[in-house]
Tab-separated table of C-alpha atoms in Angstrom:
chain	number	residue	atom	x	y	z
A	17	MET	CA	177.991	137.891	128.781
A	18	HIS	CA	179.479	141.327	129.143
A	19	GLY	CA	183.236	141.580	129.164
A	20	THR	CA	185.421	141.863	132.226
A	21	ILE	CA	185.631	145.413	133.583
A	22	THR	CA	189.145	146.855	133.586
A	23	LEU	CA	188.648	150.595	134.080
A	24	ASN	CA	189.586	152.695	137.074
A	25	THR	CA	186.362	152.787	139.129
A	26	SER	CA	187.596	154.886	142.034
A	27	LEU	CA	185.069	157.702	141.539
A	28	PHE	CA	182.170	155.272	141.828
A	29	PHE	CA	183.226	154.469	145.384
A	30	GLN	CA	183.430	157.954	146.823
A	31	PRO	CA	180.559	158.649	149.246
A	32	LEU	CA	177.861	161.098	148.206
A	33	GLN	CA	175.462	163.141	150.315
A	34	LEU	CA	171.968	163.240	148.800
A	35	GLY	CA	169.949	165.541	151.000
A	36	SER	CA	169.544	163.772	154.329
A	37	VAL	CA	170.975	160.483	153.026
A	38	THR	CA	174.633	159.478	152.692
A	39	LEU	CA	175.429	157.024	149.899
A	40	SER	CA	178.366	154.652	150.268
A	41	ASN	CA	178.909	154.624	146.495
A	42	ARG	CA	177.632	156.369	143.370
A	43	ILE	CA	176.195	153.319	141.601
A	44	VAL	CA	172.425	153.766	141.673
A	45	MET	CA	169.742	151.222	140.836
A	46	ALA	CA	167.283	152.885	138.456
A	47	PRO	CA	163.516	152.563	138.985
A	48	LEU	CA	162.441	149.505	136.997
A	49	THR	CA	158.878	148.462	136.221
A	50	ARG	CA	158.758	144.677	136.764
A	51	MET	CA	155.008	144.017	137.283
A	52	ARG	CA	155.391	141.422	140.027
A	53	ALA	CA	153.350	142.852	142.907
A	54	GLY	CA	150.898	140.605	144.732
A	55	ALA	CA	147.191	140.798	145.457
A	56	GLY	CA	145.825	144.318	145.788
A	57	ASN	CA	148.978	145.702	144.108
A	58	ALA	CA	150.869	145.124	147.356
A	59	PRO	CA	154.565	144.104	147.381
A	60	THR	CA	155.377	140.617	148.664
A	61	GLU	CA	158.296	138.739	150.190
A	62	ARG	CA	159.551	138.061	146.656
A	63	ASN	CA	159.735	141.798	145.962
A	64	ALA	CA	161.549	142.285	149.268
A	65	LEU	CA	164.110	139.653	148.270
A	66	TYR	CA	164.613	141.265	144.862
A	67	TYR	CA	165.512	144.605	146.438
A	68	ALA	CA	167.552	143.062	149.264
A	69	GLN	CA	169.713	141.280	146.682
A	70	ARG	CA	170.568	144.678	145.179
A	71	SER	CA	171.048	146.554	148.459
A	72	SER	CA	174.756	147.174	147.821
A	73	ALA	CA	173.726	149.938	145.396
A	74	GLY	CA	174.559	153.360	146.768
A	75	LEU	CA	170.854	154.063	146.327
A	76	ILE	CA	167.964	151.917	145.134
A	77	ILE	CA	165.150	153.834	143.473
A	78	ALA	CA	162.227	151.449	143.737
A	79	GLU	CA	159.967	150.955	140.741
A	80	GLY	CA	157.311	153.460	139.682
A	81	THR	CA	154.495	153.096	142.216
A	82	ALA	CA	150.967	154.431	141.776
A	83	VAL	CA	149.879	157.187	144.131
A	84	SER	CA	146.218	156.183	143.739
A	85	GLN	CA	143.997	153.614	142.066
A	86	GLN	CA	143.445	156.081	139.214
A	87	GLY	CA	147.205	156.343	138.817
A	88	GLN	CA	147.660	152.644	138.048
A	89	GLY	CA	148.564	151.681	134.498
A	90	TYR	CA	150.320	148.308	134.452
A	91	PRO	CA	149.104	144.864	135.507
A	92	ASN	CA	150.559	143.723	138.842
A	93	ALA	CA	152.334	147.034	139.412
A	94	PRO	CA	152.569	148.204	143.047
A	95	GLY	CA	150.748	151.057	144.727
A	96	ILE	CA	151.290	153.093	147.888
A	97	TYR	CA	147.710	154.125	148.711
A	98	THR	CA	146.417	151.276	150.920
A	99	ALA	CA	147.488	149.923	154.306
A	100	GLU	CA	148.306	146.567	152.711
A	101	GLN	CA	150.608	148.205	150.181
A	102	VAL	CA	152.384	150.188	152.893
A	103	ALA	CA	152.893	146.970	154.888
A	104	GLY	CA	154.180	145.189	151.792
A	105	TRP	CA	156.677	147.938	151.040
A	106	ARG	CA	157.817	147.866	154.682
A	107	LYS	CA	159.082	144.315	154.053
A	108	ALA	CA	161.240	145.616	151.225
A	109	THR	CA	162.628	148.652	153.047
A	110	ASP	CA	163.400	146.578	156.145
A	111	ALA	CA	165.219	144.010	153.994
A	112	VAL	CA	167.299	146.696	152.264
A	113	HIS	CA	168.134	148.519	155.485
A	114	GLU	CA	169.165	145.275	157.173
A	115	GLN	CA	171.806	144.976	154.434
A	116	GLY	CA	172.945	148.575	154.976
A	117	GLY	CA	171.271	149.913	151.842
A	118	ARG	CA	169.347	153.093	151.046
A	119	ILE	CA	166.072	153.161	149.134
A	120	PHE	CA	163.771	155.827	147.675
A	121	LEU	CA	160.314	155.146	146.223
A	122	GLN	CA	159.339	156.548	142.850
A	123	LEU	CA	155.826	158.037	143.030
A	124	ALA	CA	153.968	157.850	139.734
A	125	HIS	CA	150.672	158.503	138.003
A	126	ASN	CA	150.228	157.021	134.510
A	127	GLY	CA	147.640	159.521	133.306
A	128	ARG	CA	146.675	158.912	129.683
A	129	ASN	CA	148.865	155.804	129.463
A	130	SER	CA	146.398	153.850	131.592
A	131	HIS	CA	143.141	152.068	130.668
A	132	SER	CA	139.549	152.232	131.862
A	133	SER	CA	139.847	148.784	133.450
A	134	PHE	CA	142.158	150.320	136.090
A	135	MET	CA	139.711	153.101	136.957
A	136	PRO	CA	137.439	152.539	139.977
A	137	ASP	CA	134.417	153.767	137.992
A	138	GLY	CA	135.417	152.140	134.700
A	139	GLY	CA	135.718	155.542	133.040
A	140	ALA	CA	138.414	156.750	130.689
A	141	PRO	CA	141.880	157.464	132.105
A	142	PHE	CA	142.826	161.056	132.943
A	143	ALA	CA	145.094	163.473	131.099
A	144	PRO	CA	145.722	167.220	130.849
A	145	SER	CA	144.035	167.149	127.402
A	146	PRO	CA	142.031	164.489	125.488
A	147	ILE	CA	145.022	163.403	123.394
A	148	PRO	CA	145.861	159.661	123.337
A	149	PRO	CA	149.452	158.357	123.497
A	150	SER	CA	151.112	156.358	120.727
A	151	LEU	CA	151.184	153.249	122.879
A	152	PRO	CA	149.250	149.989	122.868
A	153	GLY	CA	146.525	149.747	125.485
A	154	PHE	CA	146.649	147.065	128.166
A	155	THR	CA	143.870	146.078	130.509
A	156	ARG	CA	144.187	145.298	134.183
A	157	ASP	CA	144.427	141.583	133.284
A	158	ALA	CA	147.162	142.227	130.674
A	159	GLN	CA	145.009	141.994	127.530
A	160	LYS	CA	146.225	144.113	124.610
A	161	VAL	CA	143.444	146.445	123.415
A	162	PRO	CA	143.033	149.600	121.301
A	163	ILE	CA	144.154	152.740	123.109
A	164	GLU	CA	141.454	154.960	124.599
A	165	ILE	CA	141.006	158.719	124.342
A	166	PRO	CA	141.661	160.134	127.818
A	167	ARG	CA	139.352	162.498	129.670
A	168	GLU	CA	140.571	166.039	130.372
A	169	LEU	CA	141.116	166.697	134.051
A	170	THR	CA	139.196	169.484	135.736
A	171	ALA	CA	140.988	171.972	137.992
A	172	PRO	CA	139.488	170.427	141.177
A	173	GLU	CA	140.613	166.966	140.015
A	174	ILE	CA	144.126	168.292	139.448
A	175	ARG	CA	144.221	169.574	143.017
A	176	GLU	CA	143.051	166.151	144.246
A	177	ILE	CA	145.917	164.473	142.403
A	178	VAL	CA	148.409	166.892	143.976
A	179	VAL	CA	147.047	165.866	147.381
A	180	SER	CA	147.329	162.184	146.402
A	181	PHE	CA	151.058	162.641	145.749
A	182	ALA	CA	151.519	164.204	149.197
A	183	THR	CA	149.544	161.396	150.832
A	184	ALA	CA	151.572	158.804	148.938
A	185	ALA	CA	154.793	160.469	150.108
A	186	ARG	CA	153.613	160.265	153.711
A	187	ASN	CA	152.759	156.595	153.181
A	188	ALA	CA	156.214	155.999	151.683
A	189	ILE	CA	157.933	157.447	154.733
A	190	ASP	CA	155.646	155.350	156.955
A	191	ALA	CA	156.727	152.322	154.901
A	192	GLY	CA	160.365	153.052	155.745
A	193	PHE	CA	161.648	154.674	152.566
A	194	ASP	CA	164.543	157.120	152.897
A	195	GLY	CA	162.891	159.492	150.437
A	196	VAL	CA	160.774	159.710	147.304
A	197	GLU	CA	161.326	160.413	143.635
A	198	LEU	CA	158.602	162.098	141.573
A	199	GLN	CA	158.129	160.472	138.173
A	200	ALA	CA	157.991	163.471	135.854
A	201	ALA	CA	159.543	161.563	132.947
A	202	ASN	CA	158.700	159.002	130.277
A	203	SER	CA	155.239	160.296	129.375
A	204	HIS	CA	153.724	159.864	132.843
A	205	LEU	CA	151.102	162.367	133.986
A	206	ILE	CA	153.491	165.100	135.168
A	207	ASP	CA	155.388	164.881	131.869
A	208	GLN	CA	152.063	165.060	130.017
A	209	PHE	CA	151.393	168.400	131.712
A	210	LEU	CA	154.888	169.679	130.907
A	211	GLU	CA	154.959	169.015	127.161
A	212	ASP	CA	152.693	170.932	124.802
A	213	GLY	CA	152.181	167.952	122.488
A	214	ALA	CA	150.084	166.440	125.296
A	215	ASN	CA	148.921	169.583	127.096
A	216	GLN	CA	146.716	171.931	125.088
A	217	ARG	CA	144.845	173.448	128.020
A	218	THR	CA	143.916	177.116	128.109
A	219	ASP	CA	143.616	177.490	131.895
A	220	ARG	CA	146.353	178.102	134.483
A	221	TYR	CA	147.791	174.620	133.856
A	222	GLY	CA	148.355	175.102	130.120
A	223	GLY	CA	149.776	177.452	127.534
A	224	SER	CA	152.961	179.100	128.796
A	225	VAL	CA	155.928	177.120	130.117
A	226	LYS	CA	155.250	178.522	133.579
A	227	ASN	CA	151.672	177.310	133.486
A	228	ARG	CA	152.621	173.865	132.202
A	229	MET	CA	155.173	173.568	135.028
A	230	ARG	CA	152.556	174.489	137.615
A	231	PHE	CA	151.379	170.889	138.208
A	232	LEU	CA	154.937	169.696	138.908
A	233	VAL	CA	155.690	172.703	141.105
A	234	GLU	CA	152.537	172.171	143.168
A	235	ILE	CA	153.411	168.499	143.674
A	236	VAL	CA	157.012	169.280	144.668
A	237	GLU	CA	155.788	171.819	147.201
A	238	ALA	CA	153.050	169.555	148.590
A	239	VAL	CA	155.375	166.570	148.939
A	240	SER	CA	158.183	168.672	150.411
A	241	ALA	CA	155.756	169.957	153.050
A	242	VAL	CA	155.272	166.346	154.139
A	243	THR	CA	158.798	164.933	153.919
A	244	GLY	CA	161.115	167.930	153.776
A	245	SER	CA	162.646	168.893	150.440
A	246	GLN	CA	165.871	166.967	151.090
A	247	ARG	CA	163.943	163.707	150.932
A	248	VAL	CA	162.363	164.635	147.575
A	249	SER	CA	163.773	164.203	144.084
A	250	VAL	CA	162.473	164.594	140.539
A	251	ARG	CA	163.032	162.515	137.413
A	252	LEU	CA	162.863	164.150	133.970
A	253	SER	CA	163.351	162.855	130.417
A	254	PRO	CA	164.287	165.859	128.235
A	255	PHE	CA	164.011	165.073	124.523
A	256	GLY	CA	162.455	161.681	125.333
A	257	GLN	CA	159.961	160.219	122.876
A	258	TYR	CA	158.266	157.467	124.860
A	259	GLY	CA	154.547	157.158	124.162
A	260	GLY	CA	154.651	159.882	121.524
A	261	ILE	CA	155.439	162.580	124.085
A	262	ARG	CA	156.828	165.755	122.489
A	263	ASP	CA	157.210	169.488	122.946
A	264	SER	CA	157.505	172.235	120.351
A	265	ASN	CA	160.556	173.709	122.110
A	266	PRO	CA	162.021	171.101	124.469
A	267	MET	CA	165.233	173.041	125.117
A	268	ARG	CA	163.309	176.061	126.387
A	269	LEU	CA	160.919	173.883	128.389
A	270	PHE	CA	163.438	171.723	130.170
A	271	THR	CA	165.914	174.515	130.786
A	272	SER	CA	163.096	176.286	132.618
A	273	VAL	CA	162.077	173.150	134.509
A	274	VAL	CA	165.633	172.327	135.589
A	275	ARG	CA	166.245	175.888	136.749
A	276	GLU	CA	162.980	175.858	138.705
A	277	MET	CA	163.809	172.539	140.381
A	278	SER	CA	167.198	173.974	141.343
A	279	THR	CA	165.431	176.383	143.722
A	280	TYR	CA	163.889	173.681	145.937
A	281	ASN	CA	166.989	172.188	147.634
A	282	LEU	CA	166.018	168.670	146.523
A	283	ALA	CA	167.945	165.506	147.315
A	284	TYR	CA	168.785	165.183	143.621
A	285	LEU	CA	167.592	165.697	140.058
A	286	HIS	CA	167.450	162.540	137.938
A	287	LEU	CA	167.818	162.953	134.155
A	288	ILE	CA	167.166	160.217	131.595
A	289	GLU	CA	169.416	160.469	128.564
A	290	GLY	CA	167.518	160.788	125.282
A	291	ARG	CA	169.653	158.127	123.645
A	292	GLY	CA	168.055	155.511	125.867
A	293	SER	CA	164.605	156.972	126.530
A	294	GLU	CA	162.916	153.785	125.253
A	295	ILE	CA	165.508	151.366	126.594
A	296	GLY	CA	162.878	149.404	128.527
A	297	LEU	CA	161.282	148.355	125.241
A	298	ALA	CA	164.269	147.785	122.971
A	299	ASP	CA	168.045	147.929	122.926
A	300	GLU	CA	168.275	150.361	120.002
A	301	LEU	CA	169.715	153.718	121.002
A	302	HIS	CA	169.019	157.186	119.643
A	303	ALA	CA	172.676	157.729	118.894
A	304	ASP	CA	172.181	161.327	117.752
A	305	ALA	CA	170.280	162.393	120.884
A	306	LEU	CA	171.525	165.385	122.841
A	307	ASP	CA	173.527	164.736	126.020
A	308	ASN	CA	171.151	165.796	128.791
A	309	ALA	CA	173.649	165.576	131.638
A	310	ARG	CA	176.139	167.768	129.786
A	311	ILE	CA	173.490	170.305	128.712
A	312	PHE	CA	171.648	170.709	131.996
A	313	ARG	CA	174.461	170.286	134.531
A	314	PRO	CA	175.226	174.057	134.475
A	315	GLU	CA	171.544	174.836	135.087
A	316	TYR	CA	171.151	172.769	138.238
A	317	GLU	CA	172.658	173.583	141.627
A	318	GLY	CA	172.571	170.288	143.429
A	319	ASN	CA	173.157	166.575	142.970
A	320	LEU	CA	172.459	165.193	139.516
A	321	ILE	CA	171.930	161.518	138.690
A	322	SER	CA	172.133	160.513	135.033
A	323	ALA	CA	170.561	157.351	133.608
A	324	ALA	CA	169.911	155.355	130.430
A	325	ALA	CA	172.152	153.097	128.381
A	326	TYR	CA	175.301	153.598	130.453
A	327	THR	CA	178.043	151.026	130.747
A	328	PRO	CA	180.325	151.099	133.781
A	329	GLU	CA	182.929	152.728	131.549
A	330	THR	CA	180.753	155.529	130.188
A	331	GLY	CA	179.138	156.080	133.581
A	332	HIS	CA	182.512	156.557	135.218
A	333	GLN	CA	183.497	158.980	132.453
A	334	ALA	CA	180.363	161.073	133.099
A	335	ILE	CA	181.235	161.386	136.785
A	336	GLU	CA	184.860	162.169	135.946
A	337	ALA	CA	183.725	164.941	133.583
A	338	ARG	CA	181.441	166.228	136.387
A	339	TYR	CA	178.336	165.950	134.233
A	340	ALA	CA	176.772	163.777	136.935
A	341	ASP	CA	177.331	162.984	140.600
A	342	ALA	CA	176.046	159.409	140.318
A	343	ILE	CA	174.949	157.032	137.574
A	344	ALA	CA	171.769	154.943	137.551
A	345	PHE	CA	171.866	151.513	135.929
A	346	GLY	CA	168.748	149.590	134.979
A	347	ARG	CA	169.207	146.480	132.848
A	348	LEU	CA	172.606	145.760	134.392
A	349	PHE	CA	171.060	145.723	137.890
A	350	ILE	CA	168.293	143.404	136.707
A	351	ALA	CA	170.863	140.823	135.597
A	352	ASN	CA	173.517	141.541	138.252
A	353	PRO	CA	172.147	141.779	141.803
A	354	ASP	CA	175.733	142.301	142.948
A	355	LEU	CA	176.577	144.850	140.256
A	356	VAL	CA	178.497	147.037	142.706
A	357	SER	CA	180.816	144.193	143.703
A	358	ARG	CA	181.287	143.112	140.101
A	359	ILE	CA	182.305	146.637	139.062
A	360	GLU	CA	184.598	147.035	142.055
A	361	LYS	CA	186.321	143.680	141.510
A	362	GLY	CA	186.357	143.824	137.711
A	363	LEU	CA	184.189	140.719	137.361
A	364	THR	CA	182.312	139.651	134.239
A	365	LEU	CA	178.695	140.830	134.097
A	366	ASN	CA	175.708	138.557	133.577
A	367	ALA	CA	173.677	139.117	130.418
A	368	TYR	CA	170.040	140.109	130.905
A	369	ASP	CA	167.027	138.264	129.501
A	370	ARG	CA	164.607	140.869	128.112
A	371	SER	CA	161.781	138.320	127.825
A	372	THR	CA	161.536	138.205	131.649
A	373	PHE	CA	161.548	141.967	132.279
A	374	TYR	CA	157.789	142.443	132.706
A	375	GLY	CA	155.643	140.114	134.774
A	376	GLY	CA	156.241	136.494	135.705
A	377	ASP	CA	157.683	134.664	138.689
A	378	GLU	CA	161.151	134.445	140.211
A	379	HIS	CA	162.720	133.529	136.848
A	380	GLY	CA	164.584	136.575	135.573
A	381	TYR	CA	163.774	138.328	138.840
A	382	THR	CA	165.505	136.808	141.856
A	383	ASP	CA	167.412	133.933	140.232
A	384	TYR	CA	170.289	135.716	138.461
A	385	PRO	CA	173.688	134.351	139.591
A	386	ILE	CA	175.357	136.248	142.421
A	387	ALA	CA	179.143	136.237	142.483
A	388	ASN	CA	179.351	137.621	146.012
A	389	PRO	CA	178.283	134.800	148.380
A	390	SER	CA	177.427	137.262	151.156
A	391	SER	CA	174.568	138.799	149.128
A	392	PRO	CA	171.007	137.607	149.917
A	393	ARG	CA	169.936	134.622	147.840
A	394	GLU	CA	166.590	133.034	147.286
A	395	LYS	CA	166.100	130.193	149.717
A	396	GLY	CA	165.159	126.887	148.195
């Protein structure tokens, strides 16, 4: 169990305006892959309960959700490209809103990190260049297999994917989400285009930093045209190493990306700290990693959310130092549905069980103890 919280948490409980949404507090639930969607990759009542239990967060960022069948990459991970998936997500957004919460959906495409078993035609997964990740391969039915070499996307296919993000954003709004977050971090497809270790194209989507940013910029503009820019946000992982992602000059790259995103009047920019870029896989931290929030705060004019390996104490310190406007917690929200109340009241935190993070049933999902009796509980 984590120790009792004794710090001054006043800054966490100041309201925050994120675009068109007002948050009641600055404790954000990070997007967390849990692989518990139902048939057809559609969310179920269990998923709705999971999010409703955590609706006291100032903002919930729902798990990475595929914008298309080709964008899938994890067994039992949700999508937002069919009517059934939209209806399933509506159960979750209704449940969160009934509790007074706010919720964004993270839109994602796995790119090279996927497997041919997820592809409608059984072909190789897509990527900016035919360079495989340093990750194990997993099939649609969760079998571990050798990684595949991805197929290089053509320019027309890239434009189709941009459209799929805009369509997914429209579906997300139809499903009741307050906004969307674009997953441009953690070696997903947008990140693969950004970083030259994965992108070795020679056309207008490769080479210079401006060209490698083009895919992200086109998606931001297409999605903003659907939802309005103040309901759009972007997640980045500067200096992250997940899946073997790398860039020859990450400082130059991400300074340029952050400055570019600053021009779009987004709801917020979400930065993953390099020290915890692989925190979903292990608890070891990259202690010598650069402090992304501190580095990039001066480059971004707008709200900044910082995530990865924060404790309530260090998160509060980041807000106090004005490196971030809000802090996203992942593992702590998994184990503490009522994390906001526990921080506010100085209560002991539940310990998380890593073995239940990915896939499974309600165990390690909706059955963590809730100290606040007014929070939604699983009925039994």
